[in-house]
Coordinates of C-alpha atoms and ligand atoms in Angstrom, one line a residue:
X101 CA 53.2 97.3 -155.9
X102 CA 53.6 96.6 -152.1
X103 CA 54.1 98.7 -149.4
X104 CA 55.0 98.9 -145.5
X105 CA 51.8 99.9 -144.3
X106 CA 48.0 100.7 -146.0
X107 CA 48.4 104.0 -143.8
X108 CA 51.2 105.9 -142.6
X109 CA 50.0 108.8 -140.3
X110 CA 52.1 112.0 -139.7
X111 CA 51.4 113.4 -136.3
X112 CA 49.8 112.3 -133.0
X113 CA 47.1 115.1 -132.5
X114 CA 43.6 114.3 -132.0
X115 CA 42.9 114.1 -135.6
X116 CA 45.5 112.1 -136.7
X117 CA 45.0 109.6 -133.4
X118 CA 41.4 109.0 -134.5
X119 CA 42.1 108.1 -138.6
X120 CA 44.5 106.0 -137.4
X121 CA 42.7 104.2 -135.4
X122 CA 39.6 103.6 -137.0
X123 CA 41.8 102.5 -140.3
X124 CA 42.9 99.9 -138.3
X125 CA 39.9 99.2 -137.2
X126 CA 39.4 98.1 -140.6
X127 CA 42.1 95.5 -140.9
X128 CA 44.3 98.3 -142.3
X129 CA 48.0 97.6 -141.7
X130 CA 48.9 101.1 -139.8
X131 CA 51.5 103.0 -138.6
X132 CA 51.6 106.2 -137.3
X133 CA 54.9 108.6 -136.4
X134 CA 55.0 111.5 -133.7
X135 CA 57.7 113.7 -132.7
X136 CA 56.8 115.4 -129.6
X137 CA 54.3 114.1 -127.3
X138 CA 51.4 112.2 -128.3
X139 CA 48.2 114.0 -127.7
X140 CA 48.7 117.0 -130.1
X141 CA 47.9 120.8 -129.4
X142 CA 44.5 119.4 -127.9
X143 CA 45.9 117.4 -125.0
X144 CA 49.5 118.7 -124.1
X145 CA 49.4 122.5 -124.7
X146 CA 45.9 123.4 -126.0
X147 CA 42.3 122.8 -125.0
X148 CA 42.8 120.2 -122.3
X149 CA 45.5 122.2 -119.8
X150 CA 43.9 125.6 -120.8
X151 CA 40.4 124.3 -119.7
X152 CA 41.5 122.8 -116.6
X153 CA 43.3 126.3 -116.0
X154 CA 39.9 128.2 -116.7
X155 CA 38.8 125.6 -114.2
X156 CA 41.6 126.8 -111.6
X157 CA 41.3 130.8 -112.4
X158 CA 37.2 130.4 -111.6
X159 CA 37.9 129.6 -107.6
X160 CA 38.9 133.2 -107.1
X161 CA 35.2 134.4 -107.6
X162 CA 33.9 131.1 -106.2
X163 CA 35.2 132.3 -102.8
X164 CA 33.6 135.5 -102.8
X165 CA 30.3 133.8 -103.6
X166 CA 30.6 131.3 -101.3
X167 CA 30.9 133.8 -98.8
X168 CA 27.4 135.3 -100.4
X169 CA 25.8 132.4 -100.1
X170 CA 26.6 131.6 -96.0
X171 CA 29.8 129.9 -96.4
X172 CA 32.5 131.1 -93.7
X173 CA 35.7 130.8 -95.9
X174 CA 38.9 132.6 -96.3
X175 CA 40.9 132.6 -99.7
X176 CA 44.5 132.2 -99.6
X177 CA 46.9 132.4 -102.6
X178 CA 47.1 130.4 -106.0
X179 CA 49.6 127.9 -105.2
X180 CA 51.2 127.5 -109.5
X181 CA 53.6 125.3 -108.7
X182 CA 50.9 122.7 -107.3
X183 CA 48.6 123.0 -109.7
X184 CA 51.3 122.7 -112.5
X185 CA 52.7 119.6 -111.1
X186 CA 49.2 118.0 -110.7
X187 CA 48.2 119.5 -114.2
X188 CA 51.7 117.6 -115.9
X189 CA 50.9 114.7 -114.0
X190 CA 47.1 114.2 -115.5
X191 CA 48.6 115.3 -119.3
X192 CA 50.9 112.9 -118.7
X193 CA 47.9 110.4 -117.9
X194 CA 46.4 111.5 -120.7
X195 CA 49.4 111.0 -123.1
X196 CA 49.4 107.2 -122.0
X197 CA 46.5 106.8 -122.9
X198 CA 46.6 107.9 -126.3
X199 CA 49.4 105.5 -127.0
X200 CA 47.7 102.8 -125.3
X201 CA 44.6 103.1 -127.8
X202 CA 46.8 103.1 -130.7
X203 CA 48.7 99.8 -129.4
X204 CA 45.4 98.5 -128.6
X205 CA 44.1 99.4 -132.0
X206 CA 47.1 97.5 -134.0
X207 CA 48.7 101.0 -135.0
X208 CA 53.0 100.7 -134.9
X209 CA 54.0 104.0 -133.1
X210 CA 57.2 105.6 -134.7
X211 CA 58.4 108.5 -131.9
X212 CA 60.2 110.2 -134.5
X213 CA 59.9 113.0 -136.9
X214 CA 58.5 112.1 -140.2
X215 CA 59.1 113.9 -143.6
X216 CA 57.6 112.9 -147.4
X217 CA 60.3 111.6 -149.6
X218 CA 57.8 110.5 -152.3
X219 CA 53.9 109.9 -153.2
X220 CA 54.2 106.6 -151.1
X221 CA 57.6 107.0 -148.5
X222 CA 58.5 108.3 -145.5
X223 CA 61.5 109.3 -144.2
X224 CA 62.1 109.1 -140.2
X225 CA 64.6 110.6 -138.0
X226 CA 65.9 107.6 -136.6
X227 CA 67.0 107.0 -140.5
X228 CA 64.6 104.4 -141.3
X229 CA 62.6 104.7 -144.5
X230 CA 58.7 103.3 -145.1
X231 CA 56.4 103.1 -147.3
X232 CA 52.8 103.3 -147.5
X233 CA 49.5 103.0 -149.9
X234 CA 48.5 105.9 -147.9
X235 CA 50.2 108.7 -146.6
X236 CA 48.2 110.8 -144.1
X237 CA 49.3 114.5 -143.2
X238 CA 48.6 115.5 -139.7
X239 CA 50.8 117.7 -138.4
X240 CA 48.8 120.6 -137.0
X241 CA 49.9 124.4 -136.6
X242 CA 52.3 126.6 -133.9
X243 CA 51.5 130.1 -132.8
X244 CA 52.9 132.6 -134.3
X245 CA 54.9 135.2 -133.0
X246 CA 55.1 139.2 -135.1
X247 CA 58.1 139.9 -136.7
X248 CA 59.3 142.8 -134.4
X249 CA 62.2 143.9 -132.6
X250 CA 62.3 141.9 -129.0
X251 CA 59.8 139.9 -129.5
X252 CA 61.7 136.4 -128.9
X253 CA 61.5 138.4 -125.4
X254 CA 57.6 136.8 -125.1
X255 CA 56.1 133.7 -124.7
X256 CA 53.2 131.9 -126.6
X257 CA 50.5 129.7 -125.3
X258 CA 53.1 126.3 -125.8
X259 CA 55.0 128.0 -123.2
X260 CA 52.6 129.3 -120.8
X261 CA 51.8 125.7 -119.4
X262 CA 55.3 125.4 -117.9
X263 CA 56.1 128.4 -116.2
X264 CA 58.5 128.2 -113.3
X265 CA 56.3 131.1 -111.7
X266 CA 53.2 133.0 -112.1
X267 CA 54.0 136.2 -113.5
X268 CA 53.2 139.3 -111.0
X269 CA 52.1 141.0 -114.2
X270 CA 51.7 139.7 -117.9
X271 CA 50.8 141.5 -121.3
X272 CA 48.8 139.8 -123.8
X273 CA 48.6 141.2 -127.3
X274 CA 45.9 139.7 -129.7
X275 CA 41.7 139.8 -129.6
X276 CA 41.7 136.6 -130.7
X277 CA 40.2 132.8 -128.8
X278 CA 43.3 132.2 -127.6
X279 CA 44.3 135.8 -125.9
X280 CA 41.1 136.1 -124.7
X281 CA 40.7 133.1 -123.0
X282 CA 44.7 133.6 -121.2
X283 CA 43.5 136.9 -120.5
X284 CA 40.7 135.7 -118.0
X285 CA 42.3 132.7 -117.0
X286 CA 45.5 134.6 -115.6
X287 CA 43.1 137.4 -114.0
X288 CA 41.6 134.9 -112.2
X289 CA 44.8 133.3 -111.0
X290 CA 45.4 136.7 -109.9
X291 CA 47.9 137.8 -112.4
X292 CA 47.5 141.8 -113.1
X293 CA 46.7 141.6 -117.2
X294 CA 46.7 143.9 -119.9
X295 CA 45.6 142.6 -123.7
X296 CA 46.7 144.6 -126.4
X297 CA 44.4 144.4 -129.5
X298 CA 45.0 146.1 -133.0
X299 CA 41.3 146.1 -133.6
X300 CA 38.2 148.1 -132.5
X301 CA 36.9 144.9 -130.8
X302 CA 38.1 141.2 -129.6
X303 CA 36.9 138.0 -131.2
X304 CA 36.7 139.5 -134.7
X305 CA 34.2 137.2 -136.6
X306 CA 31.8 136.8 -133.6
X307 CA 28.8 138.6 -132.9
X308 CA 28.9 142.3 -132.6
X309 CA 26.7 141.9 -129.6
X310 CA 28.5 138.4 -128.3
X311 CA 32.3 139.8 -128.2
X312 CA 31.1 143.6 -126.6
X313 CA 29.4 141.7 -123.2
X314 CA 32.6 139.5 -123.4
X315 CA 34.7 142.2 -122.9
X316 CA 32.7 143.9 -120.8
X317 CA 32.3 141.3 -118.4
X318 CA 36.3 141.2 -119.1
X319 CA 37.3 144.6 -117.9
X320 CA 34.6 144.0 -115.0
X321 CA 36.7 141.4 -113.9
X322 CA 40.0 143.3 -113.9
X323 CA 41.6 142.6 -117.7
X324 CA 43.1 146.2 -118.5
X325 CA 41.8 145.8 -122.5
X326 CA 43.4 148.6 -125.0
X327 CA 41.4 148.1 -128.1
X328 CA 43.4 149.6 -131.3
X329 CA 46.5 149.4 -129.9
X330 CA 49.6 147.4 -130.5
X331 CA 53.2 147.6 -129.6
X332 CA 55.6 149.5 -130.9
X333 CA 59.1 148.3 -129.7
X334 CA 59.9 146.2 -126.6
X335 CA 62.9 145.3 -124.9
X336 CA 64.4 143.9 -121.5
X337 CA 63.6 146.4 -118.9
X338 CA 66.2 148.5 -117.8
X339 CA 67.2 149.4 -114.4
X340 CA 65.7 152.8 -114.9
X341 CA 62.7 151.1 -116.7
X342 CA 61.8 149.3 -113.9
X343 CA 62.2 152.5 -110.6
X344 CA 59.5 153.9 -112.7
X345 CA 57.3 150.9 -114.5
X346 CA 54.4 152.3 -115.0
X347 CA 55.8 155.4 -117.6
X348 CA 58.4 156.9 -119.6
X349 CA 62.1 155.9 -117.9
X350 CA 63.4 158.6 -115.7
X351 CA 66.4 159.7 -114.5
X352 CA 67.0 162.2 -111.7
X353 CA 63.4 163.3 -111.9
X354 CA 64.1 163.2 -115.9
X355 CA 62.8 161.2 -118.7
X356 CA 65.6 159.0 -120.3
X357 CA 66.2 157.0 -123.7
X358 CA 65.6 153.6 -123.0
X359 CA 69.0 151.9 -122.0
X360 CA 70.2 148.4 -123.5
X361 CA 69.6 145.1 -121.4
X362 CA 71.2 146.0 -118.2
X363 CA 70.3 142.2 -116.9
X364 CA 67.2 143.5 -114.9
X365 CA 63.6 141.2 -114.9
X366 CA 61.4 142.2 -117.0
X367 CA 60.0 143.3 -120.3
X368 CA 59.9 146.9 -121.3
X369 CA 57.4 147.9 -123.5
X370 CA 56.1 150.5 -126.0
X371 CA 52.8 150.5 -127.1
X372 CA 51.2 153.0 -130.1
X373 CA 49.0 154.7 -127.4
X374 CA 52.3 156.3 -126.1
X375 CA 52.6 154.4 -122.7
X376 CA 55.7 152.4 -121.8
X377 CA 55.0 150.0 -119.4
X378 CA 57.1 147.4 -117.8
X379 CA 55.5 143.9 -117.6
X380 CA 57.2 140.5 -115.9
X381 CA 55.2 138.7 -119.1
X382 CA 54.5 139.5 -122.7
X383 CA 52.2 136.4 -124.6
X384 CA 52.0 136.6 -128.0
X385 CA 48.4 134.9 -128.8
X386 CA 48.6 136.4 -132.5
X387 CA 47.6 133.7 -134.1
X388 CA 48.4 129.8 -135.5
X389 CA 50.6 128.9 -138.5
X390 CA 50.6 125.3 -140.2
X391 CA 53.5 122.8 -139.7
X392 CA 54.5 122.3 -142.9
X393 CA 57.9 123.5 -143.4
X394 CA 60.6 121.0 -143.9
X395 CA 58.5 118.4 -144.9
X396 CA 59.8 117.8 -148.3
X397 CA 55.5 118.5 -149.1
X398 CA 56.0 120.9 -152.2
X399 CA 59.1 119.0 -153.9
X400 CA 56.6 116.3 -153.9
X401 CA 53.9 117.9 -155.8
X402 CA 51.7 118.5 -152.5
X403 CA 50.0 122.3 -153.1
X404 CA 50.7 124.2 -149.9
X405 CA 49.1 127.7 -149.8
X406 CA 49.9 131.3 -148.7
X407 CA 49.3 131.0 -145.3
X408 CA 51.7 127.7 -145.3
X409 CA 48.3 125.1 -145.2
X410 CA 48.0 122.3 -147.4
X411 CA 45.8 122.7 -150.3
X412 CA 42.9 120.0 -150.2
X413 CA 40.1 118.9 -151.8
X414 CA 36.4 118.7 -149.5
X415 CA 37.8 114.5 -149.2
X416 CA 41.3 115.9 -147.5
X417 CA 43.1 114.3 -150.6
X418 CA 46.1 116.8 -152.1
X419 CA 47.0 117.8 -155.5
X420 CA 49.6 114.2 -155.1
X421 CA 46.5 111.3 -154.9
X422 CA 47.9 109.0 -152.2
X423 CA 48.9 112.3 -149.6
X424 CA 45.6 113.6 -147.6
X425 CA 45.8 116.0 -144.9
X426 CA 43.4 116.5 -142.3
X427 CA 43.1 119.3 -139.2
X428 CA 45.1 122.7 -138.2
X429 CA 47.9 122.0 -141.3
X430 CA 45.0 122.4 -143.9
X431 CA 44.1 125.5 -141.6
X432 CA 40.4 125.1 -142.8
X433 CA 38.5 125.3 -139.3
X434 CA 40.9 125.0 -136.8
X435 CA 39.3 123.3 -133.8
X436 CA 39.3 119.9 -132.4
X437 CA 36.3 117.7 -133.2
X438 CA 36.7 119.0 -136.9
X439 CA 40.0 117.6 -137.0
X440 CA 38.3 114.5 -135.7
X441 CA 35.2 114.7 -137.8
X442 CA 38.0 115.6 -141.0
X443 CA 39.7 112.0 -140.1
X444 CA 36.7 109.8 -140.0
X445 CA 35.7 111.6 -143.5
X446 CA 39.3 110.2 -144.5
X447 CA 39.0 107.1 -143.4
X448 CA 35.0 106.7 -144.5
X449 CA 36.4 107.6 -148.0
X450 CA 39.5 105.9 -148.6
X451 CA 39.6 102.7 -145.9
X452 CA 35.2 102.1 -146.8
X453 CA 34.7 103.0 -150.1
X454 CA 31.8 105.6 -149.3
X455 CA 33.1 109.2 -150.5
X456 CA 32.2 111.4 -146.9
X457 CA 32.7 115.4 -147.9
X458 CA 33.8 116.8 -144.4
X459 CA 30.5 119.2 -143.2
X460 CA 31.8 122.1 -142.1
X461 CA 28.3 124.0 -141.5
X462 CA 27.2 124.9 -138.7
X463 CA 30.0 124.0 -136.2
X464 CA 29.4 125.3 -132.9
X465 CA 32.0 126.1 -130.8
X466 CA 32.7 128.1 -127.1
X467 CA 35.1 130.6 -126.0
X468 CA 36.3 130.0 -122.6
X469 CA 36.5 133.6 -121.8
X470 CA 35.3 134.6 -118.9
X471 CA 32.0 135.3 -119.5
X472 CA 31.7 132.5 -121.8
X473 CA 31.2 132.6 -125.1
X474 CA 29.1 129.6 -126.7
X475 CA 28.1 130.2 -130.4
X476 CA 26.3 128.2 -133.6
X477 CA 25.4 129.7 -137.2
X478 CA 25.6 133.0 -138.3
X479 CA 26.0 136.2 -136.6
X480 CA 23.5 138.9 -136.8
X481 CA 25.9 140.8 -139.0
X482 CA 26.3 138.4 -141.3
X483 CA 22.7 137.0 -141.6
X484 CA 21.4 140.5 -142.4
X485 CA 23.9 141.0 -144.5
X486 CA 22.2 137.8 -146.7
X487 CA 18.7 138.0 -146.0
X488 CA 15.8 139.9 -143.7
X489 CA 15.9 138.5 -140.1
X490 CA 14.3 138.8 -136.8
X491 CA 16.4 139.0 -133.5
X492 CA 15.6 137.6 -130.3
X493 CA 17.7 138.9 -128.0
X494 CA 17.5 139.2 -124.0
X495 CA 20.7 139.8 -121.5
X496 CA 19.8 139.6 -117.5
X497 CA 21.8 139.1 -114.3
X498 CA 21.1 135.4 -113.8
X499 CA 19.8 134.6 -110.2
X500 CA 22.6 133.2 -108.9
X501 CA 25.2 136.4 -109.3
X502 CA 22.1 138.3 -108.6
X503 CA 22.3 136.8 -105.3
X504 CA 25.9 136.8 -105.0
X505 CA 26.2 140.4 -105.3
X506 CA 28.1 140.4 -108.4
X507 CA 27.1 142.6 -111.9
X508 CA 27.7 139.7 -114.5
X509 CA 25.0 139.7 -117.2
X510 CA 24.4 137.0 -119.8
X511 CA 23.0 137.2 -122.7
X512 CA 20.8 134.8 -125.4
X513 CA 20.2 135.8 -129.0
X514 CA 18.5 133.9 -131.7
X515 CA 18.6 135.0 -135.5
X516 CA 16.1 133.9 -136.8
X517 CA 15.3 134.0 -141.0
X518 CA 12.0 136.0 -141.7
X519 CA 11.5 134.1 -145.0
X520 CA 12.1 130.8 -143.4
X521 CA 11.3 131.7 -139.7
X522 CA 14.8 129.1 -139.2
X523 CA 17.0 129.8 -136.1
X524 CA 20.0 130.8 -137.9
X525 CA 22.6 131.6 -135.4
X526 CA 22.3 130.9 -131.8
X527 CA 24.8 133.3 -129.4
X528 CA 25.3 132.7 -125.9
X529 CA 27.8 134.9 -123.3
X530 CA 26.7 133.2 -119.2
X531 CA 28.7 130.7 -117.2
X532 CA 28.6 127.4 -119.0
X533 CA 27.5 128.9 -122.7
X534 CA 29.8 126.2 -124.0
X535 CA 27.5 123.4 -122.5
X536 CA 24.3 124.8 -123.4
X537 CA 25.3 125.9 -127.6
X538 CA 26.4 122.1 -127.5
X539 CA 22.5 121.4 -127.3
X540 CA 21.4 124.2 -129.0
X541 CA 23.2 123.5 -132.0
X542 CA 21.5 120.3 -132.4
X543 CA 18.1 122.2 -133.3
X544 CA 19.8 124.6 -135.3
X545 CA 22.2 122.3 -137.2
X546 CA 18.3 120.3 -137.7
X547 CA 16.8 123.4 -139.1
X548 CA 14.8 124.3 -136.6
X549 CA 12.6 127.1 -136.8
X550 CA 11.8 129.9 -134.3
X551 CA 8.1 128.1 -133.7
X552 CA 9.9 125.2 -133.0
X553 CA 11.8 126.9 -129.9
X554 CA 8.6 128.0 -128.7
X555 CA 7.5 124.7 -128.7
X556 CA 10.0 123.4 -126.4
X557 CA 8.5 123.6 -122.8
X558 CA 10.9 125.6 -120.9
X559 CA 13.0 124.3 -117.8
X560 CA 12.7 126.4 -115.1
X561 CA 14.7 128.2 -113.2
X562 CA 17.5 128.1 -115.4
X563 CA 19.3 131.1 -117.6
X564 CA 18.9 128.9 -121.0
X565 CA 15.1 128.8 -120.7
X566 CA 15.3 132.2 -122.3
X567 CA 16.2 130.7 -125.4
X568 CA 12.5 129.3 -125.4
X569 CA 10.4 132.2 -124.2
X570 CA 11.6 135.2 -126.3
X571 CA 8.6 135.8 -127.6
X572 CA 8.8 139.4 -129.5
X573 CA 11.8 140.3 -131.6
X574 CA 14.1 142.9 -130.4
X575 CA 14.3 144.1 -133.6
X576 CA 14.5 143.4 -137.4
X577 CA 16.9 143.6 -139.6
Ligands
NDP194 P1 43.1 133.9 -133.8 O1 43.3 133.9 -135.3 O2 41.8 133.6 -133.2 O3 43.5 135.3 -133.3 C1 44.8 135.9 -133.6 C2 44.7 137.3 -133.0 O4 46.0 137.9 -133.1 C3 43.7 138.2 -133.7 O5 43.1 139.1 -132.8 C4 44.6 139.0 -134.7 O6 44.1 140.3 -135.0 C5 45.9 139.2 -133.8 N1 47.1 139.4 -134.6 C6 47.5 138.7 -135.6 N2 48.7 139.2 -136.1 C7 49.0 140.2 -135.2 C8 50.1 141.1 -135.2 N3 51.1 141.0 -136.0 N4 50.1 142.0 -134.2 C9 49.1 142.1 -133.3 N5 48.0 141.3 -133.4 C10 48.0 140.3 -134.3 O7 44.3 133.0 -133.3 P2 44.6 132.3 -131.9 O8 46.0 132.2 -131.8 O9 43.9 133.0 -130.8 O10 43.9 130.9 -132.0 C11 44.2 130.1 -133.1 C12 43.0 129.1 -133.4 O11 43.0 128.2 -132.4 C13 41.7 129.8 -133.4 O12 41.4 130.3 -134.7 C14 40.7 128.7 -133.0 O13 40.2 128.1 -134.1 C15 41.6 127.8 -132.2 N6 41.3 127.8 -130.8 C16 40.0 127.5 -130.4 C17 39.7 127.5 -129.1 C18 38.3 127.2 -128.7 O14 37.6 126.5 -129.4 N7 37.9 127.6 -127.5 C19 40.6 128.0 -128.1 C20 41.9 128.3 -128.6 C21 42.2 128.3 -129.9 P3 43.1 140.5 -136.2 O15 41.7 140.1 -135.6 O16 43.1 142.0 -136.4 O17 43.5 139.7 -137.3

């Protein structure tokens, strides 16, 4: 049988991008079909605006240290509207390029929505019909928003990048990466923020030790965090809602019932501590789900699971042979470079004949909270859970907020295997913790043991020389 292509991709993201590309590298006949804008979640309304954003909301401390340090300057206002143009202009940069790798690499570019009609055809938009020897599924995930009264009222992280206007105030409900990160990044832009989460503690999964100095150094910074709390019922404010926005709705010196939408800015909302507070922003960060609806996937024979993810094997291949699926729509670790690293497995596999299982141990990864959050391996809750370890743990005020006047503490923990004296998890909260776990997880994803951090010859004066000079454990566990 004969067919179109060798490869038809689904879905412009970063992971999709990359497998296409290197297939063709291959002499693969490729083609590869987007509906939106190319770039993905990564590039147009994920890690590359939000980081440039953390980037912006950082100036407001910068100023004040400046000032520590013997610089005569005086801060004016966060001009949104400029930084949003210049931010659209560089993702729009960064969108060209993506398609001019894929023209360079040979790969047809369909800007259309694709669905499966079989094992080996795709249906476009535009009404055209291919077919391929491989079908790849790429097609990433959306946030998701609860199922409760009002809330089409907020807005989720795709929306967040193209504000017409800074929000005066803005409430964020999840603990999670993404309403952690929005939570310091709009603080620092000077937006007054409240995060709602329904837990006893943000960045469930991280380390216990980790996520409390992160929101520590959170609500140091000005985030109003409720822990266990969620809302109850929201609405658009009222008239009455907003004379008194910080409380119950009142009326002649009276509480009222809330009133319908009387047209008035703003978001009224309940909360299950009891307050009612008025907000000009809710976000929703409560979570991804995969794109896999309307595909045609499961009338195919393509397994797709509870949480809406496809259902693959350690190759990426589905339950239908020719169909693999790679990144947020198999909702396996939902970052970036594993979509990437998940596509070059795909294409090392099927386009090279050498069967590459995806390795998904030991990926380390940073929250852009502010304090940072870099982290590899296992947590100390989850280590001693498995085996007896030792911790090495410090936290300081690095020298240069020392200096600066301001309270920030970092801190470095190693947990490290009594049996095997291996570094099993490496946990970072200080300014650029996502730079330094990079390198750190190279030893640990190595094996290295606790002797062979000692080894290392600190550098000096920096904060992640602590990593190499813990010399007695903290405690055992
Ligand atoms: P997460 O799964 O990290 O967090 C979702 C949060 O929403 C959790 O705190 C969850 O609470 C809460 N939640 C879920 N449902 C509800 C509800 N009905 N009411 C109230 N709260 C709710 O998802 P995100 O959206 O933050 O991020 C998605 C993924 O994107 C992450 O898993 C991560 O892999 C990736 N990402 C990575 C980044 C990075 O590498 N720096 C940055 C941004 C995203 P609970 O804990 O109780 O379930």
């Amino acid at each position: 049988m004969t067919f179109d292509y060798d490869l038809f991709v689904i879905g412009g993201g970063s992971g999709g991008v990359r497998a296409a590309r290197v297939a063709a590298a291959t002499g693969a006949k490729v083609a590869l079909a987007e509906e939106y804008r190319m770039g993905g979640t990564c590039v147009i309304r994920g890690c590359v605006p939000k980081k440039l954003m953390v980037f912006a909301s950082g100036f407001s401390e910068m100023f004040d240290d400046a000032r520590a340090y013997g610089w005569d300057v005086t801060d004016g206002p966060f001009n949104w509207p400029k930084f949003r143009t210049h931010l659209h202009t560089e993702l729009d940069r960064l969108e060209g390029i993506y398609r001019k790798l894929l023209g360079g690499s040979n790969v047809e570019i369909f800007d259309a929505r694709a669905t499966l009609k079989d094992a080996h055809t795709v249906s476009l938009a535009t009404g055209q019909e291919v077919t391929a020897k491989h079908i790849l599924v790429a097609t990433g995930g959306r946030p998701v928003v609860p199922d409760m009264p009002g809330s089409e009222l907020g807005i989720t992280s795709n929306e967040v990048f193209l504000l017409d206007e800074m929000p005066k105030s803005i409430l964020i409900v999840g603990g999670g990466y993404i309403a952690s990160e929005f939570a310091g990044i709009l603080n620092g832009l000077g937006v007054n923020v409240t995060q709602f989460y329904r837990g006893a503690q943000i960045l469930r999964g991280f380390d216990d030790e980790a996520r409390g100095l992160v929101a520590e150094g959170m609500r140091e910074k000005g985030v109003n965090l409720h822990l266990g709390t969620n809302i109850v019922e929201m609405r658009a404010a009222s008239e009455a809602d907003l004379a008194n926005p910080q409380g119950v709705p009142m009326e002649d010196g009276r509480p009222v019932a809330p009133k319908a939408h009387s047209g008035a800015k703003g978001i009224w909302v309940k909360a299950t501590n009891g307050t009612e507070q008025v907000f000009d922003q809710v976000m929703f960060a409560t979570g991804r789900s995969p794109n896999t609806e309307g595909m045609g996937l499961e009338d195919i024979g393509v397994e797709v699971g509870r949480r809406g993810e496809i259902v693959v094997d350690e190759y990426s291949q589905t339950k239908v042979p020719s169909i693999y699926a790679i990144g947020d729509v198999t909702n396996r670790v939902q970052l970036t470079p594993v979509a990437i690293r998940e596509g070059m497995a795909f294409v090392e596999t099927v386009f090279k004949g050498n069967p590459t299982p995806v390795d998904h141990d030991l990926i380390p990864s940073a929250v852009f909270t502010q304090p940072e959050l870099g982290t590899v391996g296992m947590t100390e809750e989850e280590a001693r859970d498995i085996e007896p370890v030792e911790i090495y743990c410090t936290s300081f005020k690095p020298m240069n907020h020392a200096f600066a006047g301001r309270s920030d503490r970092v801190l470095m923990k190693l947990v490290v295997s009594v049996a095997t004296r291996k570094v099993l998890g490496c946990h970072i909260v200080a300014d650029h913790a996502g730079e330094m776990i990079q390198l750190a997880g190279i030893a640990v994803k190595m094996g290295a043991t606790k002797e062979d951090f000692d080894r290392t010859v600190a550098v000096h004066p920096t904060m992640a020389e602590e990593l190499v000079t813990m010399k007695e454990p903290m405690r055992t566990a």
